[in-house]
Amino acid sequence: MGLADCSHSSSNASPGGSSSDTSCGNCATGYVAGTVGGQPKCLQNGEQCQPQNASDYRKYGFTCTKNNGRYELKHK
């Protein structure tokens, strides 16, 4: 599972995925709207993350932590 991309509307959201509008301010329940690596994203605890974007995640109250060989977001 990767970060939900909220740069476009998704009608094919998978279970647990997110639907959003073009402003990225309307993420599905349980997600936090943010900008990561210059791209609008909907962030959620447990989502896969990129350690090089750690400073972006911190702005929204998340850390990018390695868990069982995979980097995942953890909400503070």
Coordinates of N, CA and C in Angstrom, one line a residue:
M1 N 0.9 -1.2 0.0 CA 0.0 0.0 0.0 C 0.9 1.2 0.0
G2 N 0.7 2.2 -0.9 CA 1.5 3.4 -1.0 C 0.7 4.6 -0.5
L3 N 1.3 5.7 -0.6 CA 0.6 6.9 -0.3 C -0.5 7.2 -1.3
A4 N -1.6 7.7 -0.8 CA -2.7 8.0 -1.6 C -2.4 9.3 -2.3
D5 N -2.5 9.4 -3.6 CA -2.2 10.6 -4.4 C -3.5 11.4 -4.5
C6 N -3.5 12.6 -4.0 CA -4.7 13.4 -4.0 C -4.6 14.5 -5.0
S7 N -3.8 14.3 -6.0 CA -3.7 15.3 -7.1 C -4.8 15.2 -8.1
H8 N -5.6 14.1 -8.0 CA -6.7 13.9 -8.9 C -7.8 13.1 -8.2
S9 N -9.0 13.2 -8.7 CA -10.1 12.4 -8.1 C -10.0 11.0 -8.4
S10 N -10.3 10.1 -7.5 CA -10.2 8.7 -7.8 C -11.5 8.0 -7.5
S11 N -12.1 7.5 -8.6 CA -13.4 6.8 -8.4 C -13.1 5.3 -8.2
N12 N -11.9 4.9 -8.4 CA -11.5 3.5 -8.3 C -10.7 3.2 -7.0
A13 N -11.0 3.9 -5.9 CA -10.2 3.8 -4.7 C -10.4 2.4 -4.2
S14 N -9.3 1.8 -3.8 CA -9.3 0.4 -3.3 C -9.8 0.5 -1.8
P15 N -10.3 -0.6 -1.2 CA -10.7 -0.6 0.2 C -9.6 0.0 1.0
G16 N -10.0 1.0 1.8 CA -9.0 1.7 2.7 C -8.3 2.8 2.0
G17 N -8.6 2.9 0.7 CA -7.9 4.0 -0.1 C -8.6 5.3 0.1
S18 N -8.3 6.3 -0.7 CA -8.9 7.6 -0.5 C -9.5 8.2 -1.8
S19 N -10.5 8.9 -1.6 CA -11.0 9.7 -2.7 C -10.7 11.2 -2.4
S20 N -10.4 11.9 -3.4 CA -10.1 13.3 -3.1 C -10.4 14.2 -4.3
D21 N -10.4 15.5 -4.0 CA -10.6 16.5 -5.1 C -9.3 17.0 -5.5
T22 N -9.2 17.9 -6.4 CA -8.0 18.4 -6.9 C -7.2 19.3 -5.9
S23 N -7.9 19.8 -4.9 CA -7.2 20.7 -4.0 C -6.5 19.9 -2.9
C24 N -6.7 18.6 -2.8 CA -6.1 17.8 -1.8 C -6.5 18.2 -0.4
G25 N -7.5 19.0 -0.2 CA -8.0 19.4 1.1 C -9.2 18.5 1.5
N26 N -9.5 17.5 0.7 CA -10.7 16.7 0.9 C -10.3 15.3 0.9
C27 N -9.4 14.8 1.8 CA -9.0 13.4 1.8 C -10.1 12.6 2.6
A28 N -10.2 11.4 2.3 CA -11.1 10.5 3.0 C -10.9 10.5 4.5
T29 N -11.9 10.1 5.2 CA -11.8 10.0 6.7 C -10.6 9.2 7.1
G30 N -9.9 9.6 8.0 CA -8.7 8.9 8.5 C -7.4 9.3 7.8
Y31 N -7.5 10.1 6.8 CA -6.3 10.6 6.1 C -6.1 12.1 6.4
V32 N -4.8 12.5 6.3 CA -4.4 13.9 6.5 C -3.9 14.4 5.2
A33 N -4.5 15.6 4.7 CA -4.0 16.2 3.5 C -2.7 16.8 3.7
G34 N -1.8 16.6 2.7 CA -0.5 17.2 2.9 C 0.2 17.3 1.5
T35 N 1.4 17.8 1.5 CA 2.3 17.9 0.3 C 3.6 17.2 0.7
V36 N 3.9 16.2 -0.1 CA 5.1 15.4 0.2 C 6.0 15.3 -1.1
G37 N 7.2 15.7 -1.0 CA 8.0 15.8 -2.2 C 7.5 16.7 -3.3
G38 N 6.8 17.7 -2.9 CA 6.2 18.7 -3.8 C 4.9 18.2 -4.5
Q39 N 4.4 17.0 -4.1 CA 3.1 16.5 -4.6 C 2.1 16.4 -3.5
P40 N 0.8 16.8 -3.9 CA -0.2 16.6 -2.9 C -0.5 15.2 -2.6
K41 N -0.6 14.8 -1.3 CA -0.9 13.4 -0.9 C -1.9 13.4 0.3
C42 N -2.6 12.3 0.4 CA -3.4 12.0 1.6 C -2.6 11.0 2.4
L43 N -2.3 11.4 3.6 CA -1.4 10.6 4.5 C -2.2 9.8 5.5
Q44 N -1.8 8.6 5.8 CA -2.5 7.8 6.9 C -1.5 7.0 7.6
N45 N -1.8 6.8 8.9 CA -0.9 5.9 9.7 C -0.8 4.5 9.0
G46 N 0.4 4.0 9.0 CA 0.7 2.7 8.4 C 0.9 2.7 6.9
E47 N 0.7 3.8 6.2 CA 1.0 3.9 4.8 C 2.5 3.8 4.6
Q48 N 2.9 3.3 3.4 CA 4.3 3.2 3.0 C 4.8 4.7 2.8
C49 N 6.1 4.9 3.2 CA 6.7 6.2 3.1 C 8.1 6.2 2.6
Q50 N 8.6 7.3 2.2 CA 10.0 7.5 1.7 C 10.8 8.2 2.7
P51 N 11.8 7.6 3.3 CA 12.6 8.3 4.3 C 13.2 9.6 3.9
Q52 N 13.5 9.8 2.6 CA 14.0 11.1 2.1 C 13.0 12.2 2.3
N53 N 11.7 11.9 2.5 CA 10.7 12.9 2.7 C 10.3 13.1 4.1
A54 N 11.2 12.7 5.1 CA 10.9 12.7 6.5 C 10.5 14.1 7.0
S55 N 11.1 15.2 6.5 CA 10.8 16.5 6.9 C 9.4 16.9 6.5
D56 N 9.0 16.5 5.3 CA 7.6 16.8 4.9 C 6.6 16.0 5.8
Y57 N 6.8 14.8 6.1 CA 5.9 14.0 7.0 C 5.8 14.7 8.3
R58 N 6.9 15.2 8.9 CA 6.9 15.8 10.2 C 6.0 17.0 10.3
K59 N 5.8 17.7 9.2 CA 5.0 18.9 9.1 C 3.5 18.5 9.4
Y60 N 3.2 17.3 9.2 CA 1.8 16.8 9.3 C 1.6 15.8 10.5
G61 N 2.7 15.8 11.3 CA 2.6 15.0 12.6 C 2.9 13.5 12.4
F62 N 3.7 13.2 11.3 CA 4.1 11.8 11.1 C 5.6 11.6 11.2
T63 N 6.0 10.4 11.4 CA 7.4 9.9 11.3 C 7.4 8.8 10.3
C64 N 8.5 8.7 9.6 CA 8.7 7.6 8.6 C 9.6 6.6 9.2
T65 N 9.1 5.4 9.7 CA 9.9 4.5 10.5 C 9.9 3.1 9.8
K66 N 11.1 2.5 9.9 CA 11.3 1.2 9.3 C 10.6 0.2 10.2
N67 N 9.8 -0.7 9.6 CA 9.1 -1.7 10.3 C 9.0 -3.0 9.5
N68 N 9.7 -4.0 10.0 CA 9.8 -5.3 9.2 C 10.3 -5.1 7.8
G69 N 11.3 -4.3 7.7 CA 12.0 -4.1 6.4 C 11.3 -3.1 5.5
R70 N 10.2 -2.5 5.9 CA 9.4 -1.5 5.1 C 9.3 -0.2 5.9
Y71 N 9.4 0.9 5.2 CA 9.1 2.2 5.8 C 7.7 2.5 5.8
E72 N 7.2 2.9 7.0 CA 5.7 3.2 7.2 C 5.6 4.5 8.0
L73 N 4.5 5.2 7.7 CA 4.1 6.4 8.5 C 3.6 6.0 9.8
K74 N 4.0 6.7 10.8 CA 3.4 6.6 12.2 C 3.0 8.0 12.6
H75 N 1.8 8.1 13.1 CA 1.3 9.4 13.5 C 1.7 9.6 15.0
K76 N 2.3 10.8 15.2 CA 2.8 11.1 16.6 C 1.6 11.3 17.6

